[in-house]
mmCIF file of C-alpha atoms and ligand atoms in Angstrom:
data_model
loop_
_atom_site.group_PDB
_atom_site.id
_atom_site.type_symbol
_atom_site.label_atom_id
_atom_site.label_comp_id
_atom_site.label_asym_id
_atom_site.label_seq_id
_atom_site.Cartn_x
_atom_site.Cartn_y
_atom_site.Cartn_z
ATOM 1 C CA MET A 185 -10.486 104.548 171.914
ATOM 2 C CA LEU A 186 -10.181 107.073 169.472
ATOM 3 C CA ASP A 187 -7.864 110.386 170.593
ATOM 4 C CA THR A 188 -9.919 113.393 169.585
ATOM 5 C CA LYS A 189 -10.480 116.977 170.682
ATOM 6 C CA GLU A 190 -13.529 118.099 172.233
ATOM 7 C CA THR A 191 -15.993 120.134 170.367
ATOM 8 C CA SER A 192 -17.496 122.581 172.645
ATOM 9 C CA VAL A 193 -18.197 125.845 171.002
ATOM 10 C CA SER A 194 -18.303 129.367 172.498
ATOM 11 C CA SER A 195 -20.486 131.020 170.106
ATOM 12 C CA VAL A 196 -23.861 129.672 168.598
ATOM 13 C CA PHE A 197 -25.014 131.601 165.673
ATOM 14 C CA PRO A 198 -28.742 132.242 164.673
ATOM 15 C CA VAL A 199 -29.978 130.077 161.636
ATOM 16 C CA GLU A 200 -32.376 130.858 159.010
ATOM 17 C CA HIS A 201 -33.258 127.322 157.869
ATOM 18 C CA ILE A 202 -33.820 126.363 154.192
ATOM 19 C CA GLU A 203 -37.494 125.782 153.298
ATOM 20 C CA GLU A 204 -36.933 122.422 151.788
ATOM 21 C CA SER A 205 -33.687 120.566 151.644
ATOM 22 C CA LYS A 206 -32.145 120.082 148.215
ATOM 23 C CA ARG A 207 -30.831 116.615 149.710
ATOM 24 C CA PRO A 208 -33.202 114.130 147.953
ATOM 25 C CA GLU A 209 -32.393 115.229 144.631
ATOM 26 C CA ILE A 210 -28.670 114.357 145.158
ATOM 27 C CA ASP A 211 -27.053 111.369 143.790
ATOM 28 C CA PHE A 212 -24.676 110.536 146.428
ATOM 29 C CA ALA A 213 -23.473 107.340 144.539
ATOM 30 C CA ASN A 214 -21.814 109.543 141.710
ATOM 31 C CA LEU A 215 -20.444 112.689 143.342
ATOM 32 C CA ARG A 216 -17.697 114.373 141.651
ATOM 33 C CA PHE A 217 -15.535 117.341 142.961
ATOM 34 C CA GLY A 218 -17.186 120.814 143.757
ATOM 35 C CA ASP A 219 -20.327 120.889 141.767
ATOM 36 C CA VAL A 220 -22.974 119.999 144.565
ATOM 37 C CA PHE A 221 -23.435 122.403 147.677
ATOM 38 C CA ALA A 222 -25.258 121.636 151.077
ATOM 39 C CA ASP A 223 -28.305 123.701 152.223
ATOM 40 C CA HIS A 224 -26.954 126.287 154.556
ATOM 41 C CA MET A 225 -24.092 128.506 154.532
ATOM 42 C CA PHE A 226 -22.117 130.822 157.043
ATOM 43 C CA GLU A 227 -21.767 134.701 156.808
ATOM 44 C CA ILE A 228 -20.090 137.394 158.896
ATOM 45 C CA ARG A 229 -19.228 140.757 158.011
ATOM 46 C CA CYS A 230 -16.520 143.196 159.014
ATOM 47 C CA ARG A 231 -16.353 146.912 158.760
ATOM 48 C CA ASN A 232 -13.347 149.011 159.842
ATOM 49 C CA GLY A 233 -11.812 145.896 161.761
ATOM 50 C CA GLU A 234 -15.119 145.264 163.698
ATOM 51 C CA TRP A 235 -16.912 141.923 163.111
ATOM 52 C CA SER A 236 -20.586 142.034 163.267
ATOM 53 C CA ALA A 237 -22.970 139.316 164.321
ATOM 54 C CA GLY A 238 -22.390 136.003 162.089
ATOM 55 C CA GLN A 239 -25.384 134.011 160.943
ATOM 56 C CA ILE A 240 -26.181 130.765 159.336
ATOM 57 C CA MET A 241 -28.567 131.155 156.300
ATOM 58 C CA PRO A 242 -29.710 129.081 153.191
ATOM 59 C CA TYR A 243 -26.926 128.625 150.613
ATOM 60 C CA GLY A 244 -27.790 130.891 147.899
ATOM 61 C CA PRO A 245 -26.455 134.055 145.804
ATOM 62 C CA ILE A 246 -24.695 136.733 147.491
ATOM 63 C CA GLU A 247 -25.070 140.282 146.742
ATOM 64 C CA MET A 248 -22.286 143.036 146.491
ATOM 65 C CA MET A 249 -21.572 145.999 144.501
ATOM 66 C CA PRO A 250 -19.783 145.686 141.226
ATOM 67 C CA SER A 251 -17.268 148.220 142.403
ATOM 68 C CA ALA A 252 -16.277 145.559 145.295
ATOM 69 C CA ASN A 253 -12.474 145.054 145.760
ATOM 70 C CA ILE A 254 -12.505 141.365 145.404
ATOM 71 C CA LEU A 255 -13.954 141.617 142.084
ATOM 72 C CA HIS A 256 -11.324 143.819 140.680
ATOM 73 C CA TYR A 257 -8.005 143.208 142.629
ATOM 74 C CA GLY A 258 -8.814 139.858 144.318
ATOM 75 C CA GLN A 259 -8.304 140.775 147.905
ATOM 76 C CA GLY A 260 -9.454 137.484 149.394
ATOM 77 C CA SER A 261 -8.211 134.121 150.634
ATOM 78 C CA PHE A 262 -9.703 130.672 151.409
ATOM 79 C CA GLU A 263 -9.269 127.219 152.811
ATOM 80 C CA GLY A 264 -10.236 123.698 151.846
ATOM 81 C CA MET A 265 -11.026 121.468 154.479
ATOM 82 C CA LYS A 266 -13.014 118.210 154.749
ATOM 83 C CA ALA A 267 -15.408 116.418 157.229
ATOM 84 C CA PHE A 268 -15.843 112.753 157.113
ATOM 85 C CA ARG A 269 -18.326 110.136 158.432
ATOM 86 C CA TYR A 270 -17.245 107.667 160.877
ATOM 87 C CA LYS A 271 -18.873 104.126 160.909
ATOM 88 C CA ASP A 272 -20.938 104.890 163.981
ATOM 89 C CA GLY A 273 -22.616 107.871 162.216
ATOM 90 C CA GLU A 274 -20.281 110.694 163.850
ATOM 91 C CA VAL A 275 -18.642 113.391 161.898
ATOM 92 C CA ASN A 276 -15.168 114.435 162.071
ATOM 93 C CA ILE A 277 -13.487 117.652 160.855
ATOM 94 C CA PHE A 278 -9.984 117.050 160.037
ATOM 95 C CA ARG A 279 -7.209 119.232 161.282
ATOM 96 C CA ILE A 280 -9.365 122.569 161.974
ATOM 97 C CA ASP A 281 -6.852 124.273 163.771
ATOM 98 C CA ASP A 282 -4.032 123.659 161.436
ATOM 99 C CA HIS A 283 -6.390 125.119 158.705
ATOM 100 C CA TYR A 284 -7.261 128.124 160.543
ATOM 101 C CA GLN A 285 -3.559 128.930 161.103
ATOM 102 C CA ARG A 286 -2.847 128.672 157.423
ATOM 103 C CA PHE A 287 -6.118 130.831 156.811
ATOM 104 C CA ALA A 288 -4.901 133.338 159.254
ATOM 105 C CA ASN A 289 -1.549 133.407 157.530
ATOM 106 C CA SER A 290 -3.073 134.048 154.173
ATOM 107 C CA CYS A 291 -5.230 136.745 155.379
ATOM 108 C CA LYS A 292 -2.158 138.620 157.024
ATOM 109 C CA ARG A 293 -0.288 138.555 153.552
ATOM 110 C CA MET A 294 -3.250 139.766 151.680
ATOM 111 C CA ASN A 295 -3.878 142.730 154.315
ATOM 112 C CA ILE A 296 -6.926 141.243 155.444
ATOM 113 C CA PRO A 297 -8.092 141.240 158.882
ATOM 114 C CA VAL A 298 -7.876 137.893 160.544
ATOM 115 C CA VAL A 299 -11.375 136.049 161.316
ATOM 116 C CA PRO A 300 -11.384 135.414 165.007
ATOM 117 C CA LYS A 301 -10.297 131.756 165.687
ATOM 118 C CA GLU A 302 -13.519 131.110 167.642
ATOM 119 C CA VAL A 303 -15.370 132.446 164.725
ATOM 120 C CA PHE A 304 -13.864 130.203 162.386
ATOM 121 C CA ARG A 305 -14.017 127.246 164.329
ATOM 122 C CA ASP A 306 -17.614 127.751 165.949
ATOM 123 C CA SER A 307 -19.107 128.622 162.475
ATOM 124 C CA ILE A 308 -17.547 125.549 160.934
ATOM 125 C CA VAL A 309 -18.765 123.148 163.495
ATOM 126 C CA GLN A 310 -22.148 124.865 163.878
ATOM 127 C CA LEU A 311 -22.593 124.455 160.158
ATOM 128 C CA VAL A 312 -21.389 121.023 159.451
ATOM 129 C CA ASP A 313 -23.433 119.780 162.543
ATOM 130 C CA LEU A 314 -26.735 121.518 161.052
ATOM 131 C CA ASP A 315 -26.049 120.004 157.432
ATOM 132 C CA ARG A 316 -24.543 116.642 159.047
ATOM 133 C CA SER A 317 -26.823 114.585 156.802
ATOM 134 C CA TRP A 318 -24.903 115.786 153.878
ATOM 135 C CA VAL A 319 -21.710 113.987 155.016
ATOM 136 C CA PRO A 320 -21.541 111.112 152.927
ATOM 137 C CA ASP A 321 -21.631 107.771 154.325
ATOM 138 C CA ASP A 322 -18.699 106.510 152.061
ATOM 139 C CA HIS A 323 -15.100 105.813 152.531
ATOM 140 C CA TYR A 324 -14.193 107.647 149.269
ATOM 141 C CA LYS A 325 -16.237 110.515 149.975
ATOM 142 C CA ALA A 326 -16.450 113.558 152.133
ATOM 143 C CA LEU A 327 -18.127 116.895 153.013
ATOM 144 C CA TYR A 328 -15.818 119.409 151.300
ATOM 145 C CA LEU A 329 -15.498 122.766 153.453
ATOM 146 C CA ARG A 330 -14.793 126.089 151.714
ATOM 147 C CA PRO A 331 -14.159 128.849 154.081
ATOM 148 C CA PHE A 332 -13.161 132.261 152.442
ATOM 149 C CA VAL A 333 -13.003 135.978 152.899
ATOM 150 C CA ILE A 334 -13.785 138.532 150.464
ATOM 151 C CA ALA A 335 -12.989 142.420 150.539
ATOM 152 C CA THR A 336 -16.254 143.959 149.429
ATOM 153 C CA GLU A 337 -15.753 147.953 149.668
ATOM 154 C CA GLU A 338 -16.948 149.780 146.862
ATOM 155 C CA PHE A 339 -13.972 151.754 145.708
ATOM 156 C CA LEU A 340 -11.883 151.342 142.564
ATOM 157 C CA GLY A 341 -8.555 152.782 143.936
ATOM 158 C CA VAL A 342 -5.854 150.261 144.958
ATOM 159 C CA LYS A 343 -5.834 150.091 148.682
ATOM 160 C CA PRO A 344 -7.053 147.778 151.436
ATOM 161 C CA SER A 345 -10.788 147.234 151.730
ATOM 162 C CA ARG A 346 -12.580 148.715 154.742
ATOM 163 C CA SER A 347 -15.212 145.826 154.673
ATOM 164 C CA TYR A 348 -15.038 142.189 154.405
ATOM 165 C CA ARG A 349 -16.984 139.157 154.527
ATOM 166 C CA PHE A 350 -16.185 135.692 155.917
ATOM 167 C CA TYR A 351 -18.268 132.922 154.403
ATOM 168 C CA VAL A 352 -18.433 129.224 154.710
ATOM 169 C CA ILE A 353 -20.076 126.988 152.125
ATOM 170 C CA THR A 354 -20.005 123.297 152.100
ATOM 171 C CA GLY A 355 -20.723 120.452 149.763
ATOM 172 C CA PRO A 356 -20.466 116.519 149.259
ATOM 173 C CA VAL A 357 -17.459 115.391 147.135
ATOM 174 C CA GLY A 358 -15.951 112.387 145.428
ATOM 175 C CA SER A 359 -12.562 112.285 144.102
ATOM 176 C CA TYR A 360 -10.976 115.329 143.027
ATOM 177 C CA TYR A 361 -9.334 113.647 139.713
ATOM 178 C CA SER A 362 -11.468 111.919 137.506
ATOM 179 C CA GLU A 363 -8.907 109.116 137.385
ATOM 180 C CA GLY A 364 -10.021 108.523 141.124
ATOM 181 C CA ILE A 365 -6.977 107.198 142.978
ATOM 182 C CA LYS A 366 -5.287 105.713 139.650
ATOM 183 C CA PRO A 367 -2.074 107.544 138.928
ATOM 184 C CA ILE A 368 -2.041 110.860 137.162
ATOM 185 C CA ARG A 369 0.101 112.382 134.516
ATOM 186 C CA LEU A 370 1.826 115.740 134.991
ATOM 187 C CA THR A 371 3.932 117.809 132.868
ATOM 188 C CA THR A 372 6.363 120.622 133.698
ATOM 189 C CA MET A 373 5.572 124.120 131.789
ATOM 190 C CA PRO A 374 8.924 125.712 131.828
ATOM 191 C CA ASP A 375 7.497 128.942 129.819
ATOM 192 C CA TYR A 376 5.222 129.592 132.829
ATOM 193 C CA VAL A 377 5.800 129.976 136.665
ATOM 194 C CA ARG A 378 3.245 129.823 139.545
ATOM 195 C CA ALA A 379 5.054 131.825 142.227
ATOM 196 C CA VAL A 380 8.172 133.865 143.146
ATOM 197 C CA LYS A 381 9.528 134.530 146.537
ATOM 198 C CA GLY A 382 8.119 137.319 147.971
ATOM 199 C CA GLY A 383 5.093 136.898 146.386
ATOM 200 C CA VAL A 384 1.916 134.885 147.327
ATOM 201 C CA GLY A 385 2.759 131.532 146.357
ATOM 202 C CA ASP A 386 2.485 130.186 150.124
ATOM 203 C CA ALA A 387 -0.566 131.963 150.870
ATOM 204 C CA LYS A 388 -4.040 130.428 149.765
ATOM 205 C CA VAL A 389 -5.376 133.152 147.443
ATOM 206 C CA PRO A 390 -7.566 133.342 144.245
ATOM 207 C CA GLY A 391 -4.812 134.698 141.989
ATOM 208 C CA ASN A 392 -2.828 131.860 142.371
ATOM 209 C CA TYR A 393 -5.197 129.484 140.892
ATOM 210 C CA ALA A 394 -6.463 131.986 138.089
ATOM 211 C CA ALA A 395 -2.909 132.300 136.914
ATOM 212 C CA SER A 396 -2.522 128.611 136.808
ATOM 213 C CA LEU A 397 -5.657 127.953 134.381
ATOM 214 C CA LYS A 398 -3.978 128.899 130.934
ATOM 215 C CA PRO A 399 -0.974 126.503 131.344
ATOM 216 C CA THR A 400 -3.271 123.972 133.024
ATOM 217 C CA GLN A 401 -5.480 124.155 129.909
ATOM 218 C CA ILE A 402 -2.452 123.454 127.768
ATOM 219 C CA ALA A 403 -1.396 120.649 129.737
ATOM 220 C CA ILE A 404 -4.708 119.147 129.597
ATOM 221 C CA ASP A 405 -4.857 119.758 125.995
ATOM 222 C CA GLU A 406 -1.647 117.889 125.734
ATOM 223 C CA GLY A 407 -3.048 114.715 127.626
ATOM 224 C CA TYR A 408 -1.975 115.491 131.172
ATOM 225 C CA SER A 409 -3.835 116.169 134.391
ATOM 226 C CA GLN A 410 -2.105 119.007 135.629
ATOM 227 C CA VAL A 411 1.202 121.177 135.555
ATOM 228 C CA LEU A 412 4.107 120.274 137.894
ATOM 229 C CA TRP A 413 5.459 123.806 138.698
ATOM 230 C CA LEU A 414 9.140 124.565 138.707
ATOM 231 C CA ASP A 415 10.912 127.460 140.422
ATOM 232 C CA ALA A 416 10.573 130.929 138.798
ATOM 233 C CA MET A 417 14.393 131.766 139.025
ATOM 234 C CA GLU A 418 16.079 128.631 137.399
ATOM 235 C CA ARG A 419 13.064 126.658 136.106
ATOM 236 C CA LYS A 420 14.853 123.639 137.537
ATOM 237 C CA TYR A 421 13.537 122.859 141.116
ATOM 238 C CA VAL A 422 10.127 120.992 141.516
ATOM 239 C CA GLU A 423 7.627 123.037 143.668
ATOM 240 C CA GLU A 424 3.964 121.554 143.555
ATOM 241 C CA VAL A 425 1.053 120.905 141.540
ATOM 242 C CA GLY A 426 -1.685 123.772 141.961
ATOM 243 C CA ALA A 427 -3.876 121.517 144.183
ATOM 244 C CA MET A 428 -1.229 119.237 145.773
ATOM 245 C CA ASN A 429 2.256 119.242 147.051
ATOM 246 C CA MET A 430 4.489 116.557 145.834
ATOM 247 C CA PHE A 431 6.371 113.865 147.341
ATOM 248 C CA PHE A 432 8.898 111.302 145.785
ATOM 249 C CA MET A 433 10.547 108.037 147.079
ATOM 250 C CA LEU A 434 14.247 108.433 145.973
ATOM 251 C CA ASN A 435 16.946 106.113 147.059
ATOM 252 C CA GLY A 436 14.513 104.788 149.807
ATOM 253 C CA LYS A 437 13.943 108.350 151.286
ATOM 254 C CA LEU A 438 10.764 110.346 151.260
ATOM 255 C CA ILE A 439 11.423 113.561 149.692
ATOM 256 C CA THR A 440 9.382 116.729 149.377
ATOM 257 C CA SER A 441 10.088 120.237 148.202
ATOM 258 C CA ALA A 442 11.002 122.487 151.123
ATOM 259 C CA LEU A 443 8.795 125.203 151.957
ATOM 260 C CA THR A 444 10.922 128.190 150.330
ATOM 261 C CA GLY A 445 8.001 130.625 150.123
ATOM 262 C CA THR A 446 6.652 129.768 146.953
ATOM 263 C CA ILE A 447 4.930 126.589 147.959
ATOM 264 C CA LEU A 448 1.675 126.231 149.796
ATOM 265 C CA PRO A 449 2.374 124.576 153.163
ATOM 266 C CA GLY A 450 -0.239 121.935 152.872
ATOM 267 C CA VAL A 451 -2.001 120.484 155.753
ATOM 268 C CA THR A 452 -1.999 117.016 154.014
ATOM 269 C CA ARG A 453 1.685 117.529 153.238
ATOM 270 C CA LYS A 454 2.338 118.234 156.918
ATOM 271 C CA THR A 455 0.170 114.892 157.817
ATOM 272 C CA VAL A 456 2.346 112.849 155.367
ATOM 273 C CA ILE A 457 5.757 114.119 156.908
ATOM 274 C CA GLU A 458 4.266 113.550 160.279
ATOM 275 C CA LEU A 459 3.245 110.169 159.789
ATOM 276 C CA ALA A 460 6.242 109.011 157.822
ATOM 277 C CA LYS A 461 8.690 110.119 160.421
ATOM 278 C CA LYS A 462 6.485 108.369 163.050
ATOM 279 C CA TRP A 463 6.969 105.093 160.581
ATOM 280 C CA GLY A 464 10.733 105.702 161.121
ATOM 281 C CA MET A 465 11.057 106.716 157.409
ATOM 282 C CA ASP A 466 13.775 109.131 156.376
ATOM 283 C CA VAL A 467 11.872 112.131 155.222
ATOM 284 C CA GLU A 468 13.737 115.174 153.611
ATOM 285 C CA GLU A 469 12.395 118.497 153.006
ATOM 286 C CA ARG A 470 14.831 120.291 150.470
ATOM 287 C CA LEU A 471 15.266 121.452 146.782
ATOM 288 C CA ILE A 472 14.675 118.688 144.258
ATOM 289 C CA SER A 473 15.577 119.278 140.923
ATOM 290 C CA ILE A 474 13.913 117.892 137.617
ATOM 291 C CA ASP A 475 16.960 116.469 136.586
ATOM 292 C CA GLU A 476 17.629 114.282 139.679
ATOM 293 C CA LEU A 477 14.162 112.959 139.309
ATOM 294 C CA ILE A 478 14.922 112.080 135.616
ATOM 295 C CA GLU A 479 18.384 110.657 136.451
ATOM 296 C CA GLY A 480 16.399 108.623 139.437
ATOM 297 C CA SER A 481 13.725 107.274 136.945
ATOM 298 C CA LYS A 482 16.758 106.096 134.619
ATOM 299 C CA ASN A 483 18.463 104.370 137.399
ATOM 300 C CA GLY A 484 15.617 102.908 139.116
ATOM 301 C CA THR A 485 16.237 104.718 142.363
ATOM 302 C CA LEU A 486 13.131 107.007 141.961
ATOM 303 C CA THR A 487 10.262 104.478 142.929
ATOM 304 C CA GLU A 488 7.701 106.546 143.405
ATOM 305 C CA ALA A 489 5.763 109.848 143.226
ATOM 306 C CA PHE A 490 2.395 111.094 144.790
ATOM 307 C CA GLY A 491 0.701 114.058 145.599
ATOM 308 C CA SER A 492 -0.923 115.259 148.797
ATOM 309 C CA GLY A 493 -4.007 117.633 149.308
ATOM 310 C CA THR A 494 -7.011 118.388 151.213
ATOM 311 C CA ALA A 495 -9.222 117.660 147.958
ATOM 312 C CA ALA A 496 -6.747 115.217 146.417
ATOM 313 C CA VAL A 497 -5.741 113.194 149.463
ATOM 314 C CA ILE A 498 -3.092 111.217 148.268
ATOM 315 C CA SER A 499 -2.893 110.847 144.411
ATOM 316 C CA PRO A 500 -0.277 108.678 142.970
ATOM 317 C CA VAL A 501 1.577 110.164 139.970
ATOM 318 C CA GLY A 502 2.266 107.726 137.145
ATOM 319 C CA TYR A 503 4.121 109.865 134.518
ATOM 320 C CA ILE A 504 5.907 113.247 134.678
ATOM 321 C CA HIS A 505 6.678 114.819 131.156
ATOM 322 C CA HIS A 506 9.559 117.564 131.091
ATOM 323 C CA LYS A 507 10.982 119.077 127.945
ATOM 324 C CA GLY A 508 10.794 115.769 125.758
ATOM 325 C CA GLN A 509 11.751 113.401 128.663
ATOM 326 C CA ALA A 510 9.739 111.155 130.525
ATOM 327 C CA ILE A 511 9.684 110.072 134.176
ATOM 328 C CA GLU A 512 7.940 106.669 134.556
ATOM 329 C CA LEU A 513 6.991 105.805 137.648
ATOM 330 C CA ASN A 514 5.927 102.264 139.129
ATOM 331 C CA GLN A 515 4.477 101.086 135.837
ATOM 332 C CA GLU A 516 1.968 103.763 136.343
ATOM 333 C CA LYS A 517 0.625 102.000 139.325
ATOM 334 C CA MET A 518 -0.033 103.304 142.819
ATOM 335 C CA GLY A 519 3.379 102.481 144.759
ATOM 336 C CA PRO A 520 3.390 101.020 148.362
ATOM 337 C CA VAL A 521 4.318 104.190 150.307
ATOM 338 C CA ALA A 522 1.445 105.980 148.597
ATOM 339 C CA GLU A 523 -1.067 103.211 149.438
ATOM 340 C CA LYS A 524 -0.032 103.000 153.177
ATOM 341 C CA LEU A 525 -0.487 106.620 153.457
ATOM 342 C CA TYR A 526 -3.533 106.867 151.590
ATOM 343 C CA ASN A 527 -5.041 103.849 153.718
ATOM 344 C CA THR A 528 -3.906 105.298 156.939
ATOM 345 C CA ILE A 529 -5.048 108.899 156.265
ATOM 346 C CA THR A 530 -8.351 107.932 154.899
ATOM 347 C CA GLY A 531 -8.510 105.438 158.065
ATOM 348 C CA ILE A 532 -7.967 108.408 160.403
ATOM 349 C CA HIS A 533 -10.686 110.383 158.301
ATOM 350 C CA HIS A 534 -13.310 107.895 158.770
ATOM 351 C CA GLY A 535 -12.300 106.707 162.341
ATOM 352 C CA ASN A 536 -10.975 103.231 161.449
ATOM 353 C CA VAL A 537 -7.577 104.096 162.372
ATOM 354 C CA GLU A 538 -6.696 105.815 165.745
ATOM 355 C CA ASP A 539 -5.936 109.564 165.296
ATOM 356 C CA PRO A 540 -2.371 109.951 166.510
ATOM 357 C CA ALA A 541 -2.319 113.433 167.642
ATOM 358 C CA GLY A 542 -5.946 115.345 168.287
ATOM 359 C CA TRP A 543 -6.300 115.963 164.539
ATOM 360 C CA CYS A 544 -9.956 114.984 164.492
ATOM 361 C CA THR A 545 -12.719 117.240 165.896
ATOM 362 C CA VAL A 546 -15.375 114.761 166.294
ATOM 363 C CA ILE A 547 -19.031 116.530 166.353
HETATM 364 C C1 LIG B 653 -7.915 121.764 148.484
HETATM 365 O O1 LIG B 653 -7.200 120.836 148.417
HETATM 366 O O2 LIG B 653 -8.675 121.815 149.383
HETATM 367 C C2 LIG B 653 -7.838 123.087 147.588
HETATM 368 O O3 LIG B 653 -8.310 123.982 147.979
HETATM 369 C C3 LIG B 653 -7.156 122.895 146.423
HETATM 370 C C4 LIG B 653 -8.341 123.230 145.280
HETATM 371 C C5 LIG B 653 -7.350 123.465 144.265
HETATM 372 C C6 LIG B 653 -9.384 122.229 145.035
#
């Protein structure tokens, strides 16, 4: 018997149905990440701190004034979540409450009124239920959920907006990386930084991703998939990869960068730590220097590296470049710890492995 959460909702939002579903046009066998969207979306507006009635409507363009704050100063925040299909056809939303908590923290950091928890939860549950035929029936695929809030006041002065809109859009996705679960290659980019203490590196906000695009393009042009960010002060400690937190198997211990304020507190990161501890592994959250990893790769004590994220799930890393030096990992194959985590987490997602702690909301 799976240990899951009950799914009763306290609000039921009115629905404007799409005239004709786009689903039959979608090639579910060849899904990539993020370029297909399901039929409906949710919208709720907030003015002077008061939330209006929300509604579900057909997925489509949204209108706002060209002077809206989000377009100029980026006052907004978002989440990345997933819903999965169980073998018996049920649908599971993974760790919805943890995502809400992170979303609320991001909103607070951006001075955005926090979307009430029941609005977040009930809108997502109702929307996923309505578009449940869009949840892929495949172990390697999911319905990606993107809740986001934007500041919409028409005003060019730099000040917090008085009006906001919260949306939820969804879409079926395959692997985040074109490599699938084959190990990816990373490079550090010591001339650029992602975040500084006191900034917004631990919040899920648009600017963090926008600022990463140029260095990521340089990395891609040089043959890597992503940038492995180093800390901004000493350019020495490994932080994260924009779409993932990082884990390393070093001296038989599972290590990951401590949440120093510049790293996104990943929900999958938390899942990995909780599972590894449950399995009796030694887990350390601490500063990890790039030199320590280079040394570990030379003397054979660094045996695996992988990233964790909602979009990326568990993505093995086969090679890391840093200033002309190479960190080669497990002959560029997925290692045993990454594989066990991948199988367990995707097993929980799809209901083949027991939910250890009420992480699944089955609808
Ligand atoms: C996620 O993992 O859901 C994210 O939001 C990362 C994003 C870069 C796709």
